[in-house]
Amino acid sequence: MAGQHCKNWKRLSTSRDRLFERSRCMDKRGKIPGQLRPIIEAKLNELQVERKRVSFQAIRRLAEERAKEWDGRFHFRDALAEGTTPRIIAEIKRGSPSKGLFSPDLNPEKQARIYEKAGAAAISVITEKNFFFAAENDFEKVKASTFLPVLRKDFILDPYQIFQSKVMGSDAVLLIVRILEPDQLFDFVETAHSLGMSTLVEVHNKRELDHALEAQCSVIGINNRDLDTFEVSLTRTEDLAGYIDMDKHVVVCESGITGPDDIRRIMKTGVRAFLIGEHLVKSEDPALTLKTLLEAGRNGGK
């Protein structure tokens, strides 16, 4: 299957010249929230530099070579779908635009080992440097420190980043519907899957959820954070979960989990996968915190 990932890769490879224009058009239509504009702009500038350092053709070739080792399983998706107890994606996170740098001394390898030993199903690593304070090689350090599947969490705007993620060793990539056109989303999902990576497709409302379902993704993340205001409300997951066939899709509750009661509350909707970052990173005992959250969701959160 490697090398046959996306029939549209030649068309996609020309997107570099369209990135800024496409982003501007989306911005004019009000699709990109004001809070995200500087992040997107910085990412586009970063992409231009990266593509000069390693060409699209070169990164694609490296990704295809790595994909030849794929065993045919989607380990990230499978890890979230197993069993009936909560499945937690524990995140390596140094800071955020709204909270600033809150974990400057975070040791990613140590944190990953703590998460794995405490029962995490997978690990998420934020790789955005300018606004989320990711350090160079955070992802690679985590990948080398754990047997768990690892999600690359970044602002994916170009197929270059999909191939780059594969070369880095990603088991999954985050795709944010809010910052992608429907055709981009479909192509990115197809390309990632053909390279052996799962996709966590993030939605914030019913319209975005419809786009995610049309893109035939199997893992859907409902982000409880409003991208316009950065305010968080768990009702977003409660409102959207009912539109999703849980037998066909893994649903992940993202943002806003601050304790056992939140786990129990969300599990009543049928959702049993969670992406948790700040609550774990800021904890004085992340292992105990993670175990407490897992225990809260046993027996369906009752």
Coordinates of C-alpha atoms in Angstrom, one line a residue:
M1 CA 0.0 0.0 0.0
A2 CA 3.0 2.3 0.6
G3 CA 3.5 4.6 -2.4
Q4 CA -0.2 4.3 -3.3
H5 CA -1.4 6.5 -0.4
C6 CA -3.2 9.3 -2.2
K7 CA -4.0 9.4 -5.9
N8 CA -4.1 13.2 -5.6
W9 CA -0.6 13.7 -4.2
K10 CA 0.7 15.5 -7.3
R11 CA -2.2 17.9 -7.0
L12 CA -1.6 18.2 -3.3
S13 CA 2.2 18.8 -3.7
T14 CA 1.4 22.1 -5.6
S15 CA -0.5 23.5 -2.6
R16 CA 2.5 25.4 -1.2
D17 CA 1.7 28.3 -3.5
R18 CA -1.9 28.2 -2.5
L19 CA -1.5 28.0 1.2
F20 CA -1.5 31.7 2.0
E21 CA -4.3 32.4 -0.5
R22 CA -6.5 29.6 0.8
S23 CA -6.0 30.7 4.3
R24 CA -6.9 34.3 3.5
C25 CA -10.1 33.1 1.7
M26 CA -11.1 31.0 4.7
D27 CA -10.3 34.0 7.0
K28 CA -12.5 36.3 4.9
R29 CA -15.4 33.9 5.2
G30 CA -15.0 33.9 9.0
K31 CA -14.0 30.3 9.2
I32 CA -10.7 30.9 11.0
P33 CA -11.3 32.3 14.5
G34 CA -9.4 35.4 15.4
Q35 CA -7.5 33.7 18.2
L36 CA -6.1 31.2 15.7
R37 CA -5.0 33.7 13.0
P38 CA -1.5 34.4 14.4
I39 CA -1.0 30.7 15.0
I40 CA -1.9 29.8 11.4
E41 CA 0.2 32.6 10.0
A42 CA 3.3 31.5 12.0
K43 CA 2.7 27.9 10.9
L44 CA 2.5 28.9 7.2
N45 CA 5.8 30.8 7.6
E46 CA 7.4 27.8 9.3
L47 CA 6.2 25.5 6.5
Q48 CA 7.9 27.6 3.9
V49 CA 11.2 27.3 5.7
E50 CA 10.8 23.6 6.3
R51 CA 10.0 22.9 2.6
K52 CA 13.1 24.7 1.5
R53 CA 15.2 22.6 3.9
V54 CA 13.6 19.3 2.8
S55 CA 11.6 19.3 -0.4
F56 CA 8.1 17.9 -0.7
Q57 CA 9.4 15.1 -3.0
A58 CA 12.1 14.1 -0.5
I59 CA 9.8 14.1 2.6
R60 CA 7.2 12.1 0.6
R61 CA 9.8 9.5 -0.4
L62 CA 11.1 9.1 3.1
A63 CA 7.5 8.7 4.4
E64 CA 6.8 6.0 1.7
E65 CA 9.9 4.1 2.8
R66 CA 8.9 4.1 6.4
A67 CA 5.3 3.1 5.4
K68 CA 6.8 -0.1 4.0
E69 CA 7.3 -1.3 7.6
W70 CA 3.6 -0.8 8.4
D71 CA 1.9 -4.0 9.8
G72 CA -1.5 -3.0 8.5
R73 CA -3.0 -2.1 11.9
F74 CA -4.0 1.3 13.1
H75 CA -2.5 1.1 16.5
F76 CA -3.8 4.5 17.8
R77 CA -7.4 3.8 16.9
D78 CA -7.2 0.2 18.2
A79 CA -5.8 1.4 21.5
L80 CA -8.8 3.7 22.0
A81 CA -11.4 1.1 20.9
E82 CA -10.3 -1.7 23.2
G83 CA -12.3 -2.7 26.3
T84 CA -15.1 -1.0 28.1
T85 CA -13.1 1.2 30.5
P86 CA -12.0 4.7 29.9
R87 CA -9.2 5.2 27.3
I88 CA -7.1 8.2 28.1
I89 CA -4.7 9.9 25.6
A90 CA -2.3 11.6 28.0
E91 CA -0.6 14.7 26.7
I92 CA 2.9 16.1 26.7
K93 CA 2.2 19.9 26.9
R94 CA 4.4 22.7 28.1
G95 CA 1.9 25.6 27.7
S96 CA -0.8 27.2 25.7
P97 CA -1.8 30.6 24.2
S98 CA -4.3 31.2 26.9
K99 CA -2.3 30.0 29.9
G100 CA 1.2 30.8 28.8
L101 CA 4.2 28.5 29.7
F102 CA 3.2 26.4 32.6
S103 CA 5.6 23.4 32.5
P104 CA 9.0 24.9 31.5
D105 CA 10.9 22.0 33.2
L106 CA 8.8 19.2 31.7
N107 CA 10.9 16.1 30.9
P108 CA 9.0 14.5 28.0
E109 CA 10.6 11.1 28.3
K110 CA 10.0 10.8 32.0
Q111 CA 6.4 12.0 31.6
A112 CA 5.7 9.5 28.9
R113 CA 7.0 6.6 31.0
I114 CA 4.8 7.8 33.9
Y115 CA 1.8 7.9 31.6
E116 CA 2.4 4.4 30.2
K117 CA 3.0 2.8 33.6
A118 CA -0.2 4.5 35.0
G119 CA -2.4 3.1 32.3
A120 CA -2.7 5.6 29.5
A121 CA -3.9 4.2 26.2
A122 CA -1.9 6.5 24.0
I123 CA 0.2 9.7 24.3
S124 CA -0.3 13.0 22.6
V125 CA 2.7 15.3 21.9
I126 CA 2.2 19.0 21.0
T127 CA 4.8 20.0 18.4
E128 CA 3.8 23.6 17.9
K129 CA 6.6 25.7 19.1
N130 CA 5.6 29.4 18.9
F131 CA 2.4 29.4 20.9
F132 CA 2.4 26.1 22.7
F133 CA 6.1 26.2 23.6
A134 CA 7.0 22.7 22.3
A135 CA 10.7 22.1 22.5
E136 CA 12.8 20.7 19.6
N137 CA 12.6 16.9 19.4
D138 CA 9.9 16.5 22.1
F139 CA 8.0 14.1 19.8
E140 CA 11.1 12.0 19.0
K141 CA 12.1 11.8 22.6
V142 CA 8.6 10.6 23.6
K143 CA 8.4 8.1 20.7
A144 CA 11.7 6.6 21.8
S145 CA 10.5 6.3 25.4
T146 CA 7.2 4.4 25.1
F147 CA 5.6 1.5 23.5
L148 CA 2.2 3.3 23.4
P149 CA 0.9 4.8 20.1
V150 CA 1.8 8.5 19.9
L151 CA -0.3 11.3 18.4
R152 CA 1.3 14.3 16.8
K153 CA -0.8 17.3 17.8
D154 CA -0.2 20.4 15.6
F155 CA -1.9 22.6 13.1
I156 CA -1.8 20.5 10.0
L157 CA -2.3 22.7 7.0
D158 CA -0.4 21.0 4.2
P159 CA 0.2 17.4 3.0
Y160 CA 3.9 18.0 3.7
Q161 CA 3.1 17.8 7.4
I162 CA 1.4 14.4 6.9
F163 CA 4.5 12.9 5.3
Q164 CA 6.7 14.7 7.9
S165 CA 4.6 13.1 10.7
K166 CA 5.2 9.6 9.3
V167 CA 8.9 10.2 9.1
M168 CA 8.9 11.4 12.7
G169 CA 7.2 8.1 13.7
S170 CA 3.7 9.3 14.4
D171 CA 1.0 6.7 14.9
A172 CA -1.7 9.4 14.4
V173 CA -2.1 13.0 13.4
L174 CA -4.6 15.7 14.6
L175 CA -6.7 17.2 11.8
I176 CA -8.7 20.3 12.8
V177 CA -11.8 20.7 10.7
R178 CA -12.1 24.4 11.5
I179 CA -8.9 25.2 9.6
L180 CA -9.3 22.9 6.6
E181 CA -11.5 22.9 3.5
P182 CA -13.7 19.8 3.1
D183 CA -11.6 18.5 0.1
Q184 CA -8.4 19.1 2.1
L185 CA -9.8 17.1 5.0
F186 CA -10.7 14.2 2.8
D187 CA -7.3 14.1 1.1
F188 CA -5.4 14.4 4.4
V189 CA -7.4 11.6 6.0
E190 CA -6.9 9.4 2.9
T191 CA -3.1 10.1 2.8
A192 CA -2.6 9.5 6.5
H193 CA -4.5 6.3 6.5
S194 CA -2.6 4.9 3.5
L195 CA 0.6 5.6 5.3
G196 CA -0.6 3.6 8.3
M197 CA -1.4 6.5 10.6
S198 CA -4.8 7.1 12.3
T199 CA -6.4 10.5 12.2
L200 CA -8.0 12.3 15.1
V201 CA -10.4 14.6 13.4
E202 CA -11.3 17.5 15.7
V203 CA -14.7 19.2 15.5
H204 CA -16.4 21.9 17.5
N205 CA -20.0 22.0 16.1
K206 CA -22.5 20.0 14.1
R207 CA -21.4 21.4 10.7
E208 CA -17.8 20.4 11.3
L209 CA -19.0 17.0 12.6
D210 CA -20.8 16.4 9.3
H211 CA -17.6 17.2 7.4
A212 CA -15.7 14.8 9.6
L213 CA -18.2 12.0 8.9
E214 CA -18.1 12.7 5.2
A215 CA -14.3 12.3 5.2
Q216 CA -14.8 8.7 6.5
C217 CA -12.6 9.2 9.6
S218 CA -12.9 6.6 12.3
V219 CA -11.7 8.7 15.3
I220 CA -13.5 11.9 16.0
G221 CA -12.4 14.4 18.7
I222 CA -14.9 16.8 20.1
N223 CA -13.1 19.8 21.4
N224 CA -14.9 21.4 24.3
R225 CA -12.8 24.6 23.9
D226 CA -14.4 27.4 21.9
L227 CA -11.8 28.5 19.4
D228 CA -13.2 32.0 19.2
T229 CA -13.0 32.7 23.0
F230 CA -10.9 29.7 24.3
E231 CA -13.7 29.1 26.9
V232 CA -14.4 25.5 27.8
S233 CA -17.7 23.7 28.3
L234 CA -18.3 19.9 28.5
T235 CA -21.8 20.5 27.1
R236 CA -20.2 20.5 23.6
T237 CA -19.4 16.8 23.9
E238 CA -22.8 16.1 25.4
D239 CA -24.5 17.9 22.6
L240 CA -22.6 16.4 19.7
A241 CA -22.1 12.8 20.9
G242 CA -25.7 11.9 20.1
Y243 CA -25.1 12.5 16.4
I244 CA -22.3 9.9 16.2
D245 CA -22.7 6.1 15.7
M246 CA -20.5 4.8 18.5
D247 CA -20.3 1.4 16.8
K248 CA -18.6 2.9 13.8
H249 CA -16.5 5.6 15.3
V250 CA -14.3 6.2 18.3
V251 CA -15.2 9.5 19.9
V252 CA -12.7 11.4 22.0
C253 CA -13.6 14.1 24.5
E254 CA -10.9 16.9 24.3
S255 CA -10.3 19.7 26.8
G256 CA -12.0 20.5 30.1
I257 CA -11.4 17.3 32.1
T258 CA -10.4 18.4 35.5
G259 CA -11.4 15.5 37.7
P260 CA -13.2 12.2 38.2
D261 CA -16.7 13.8 38.1
D262 CA -16.0 15.0 34.5
I263 CA -15.1 11.5 33.4
R264 CA -18.3 10.1 34.9
R265 CA -20.4 12.9 33.4
I266 CA -19.1 12.4 29.8
M267 CA -19.2 8.6 30.0
K268 CA -22.9 8.8 30.4
T269 CA -23.0 10.0 26.8
G270 CA -21.4 6.8 25.6
V271 CA -18.0 8.5 25.0
R272 CA -15.2 6.7 26.8
A273 CA -12.0 8.2 25.2
F274 CA -10.4 11.3 26.6
L275 CA -7.5 13.6 25.6
I276 CA -6.1 15.1 28.8
G277 CA -3.1 17.5 29.0
E278 CA -3.0 20.4 31.4
H279 CA -4.7 18.5 34.3
L280 CA -2.0 15.8 34.1
V281 CA 1.0 18.0 33.4
K282 CA 0.3 20.4 36.2
S283 CA -0.4 17.6 38.7
E284 CA 2.2 17.0 41.4
D285 CA 1.6 13.3 41.0
P286 CA 0.5 12.6 37.4
A287 CA 0.5 8.9 37.9
L288 CA -2.0 9.0 40.8
T289 CA -4.1 11.6 38.9
L290 CA -4.3 9.4 35.8
K291 CA -5.1 6.3 37.8
T292 CA -7.9 8.2 39.7
L293 CA -9.4 9.3 36.4
L294 CA -9.3 5.8 35.0
E295 CA -10.9 4.4 38.2
A296 CA -13.7 7.0 38.0
G297 CA -14.8 5.6 34.7
R298 CA -15.0 2.0 35.5
N299 CA -18.4 0.4 35.3
G300 CA -19.4 2.9 32.6
G301 CA -18.8 5.9 34.9
K302 CA -21.6 4.9 37.2

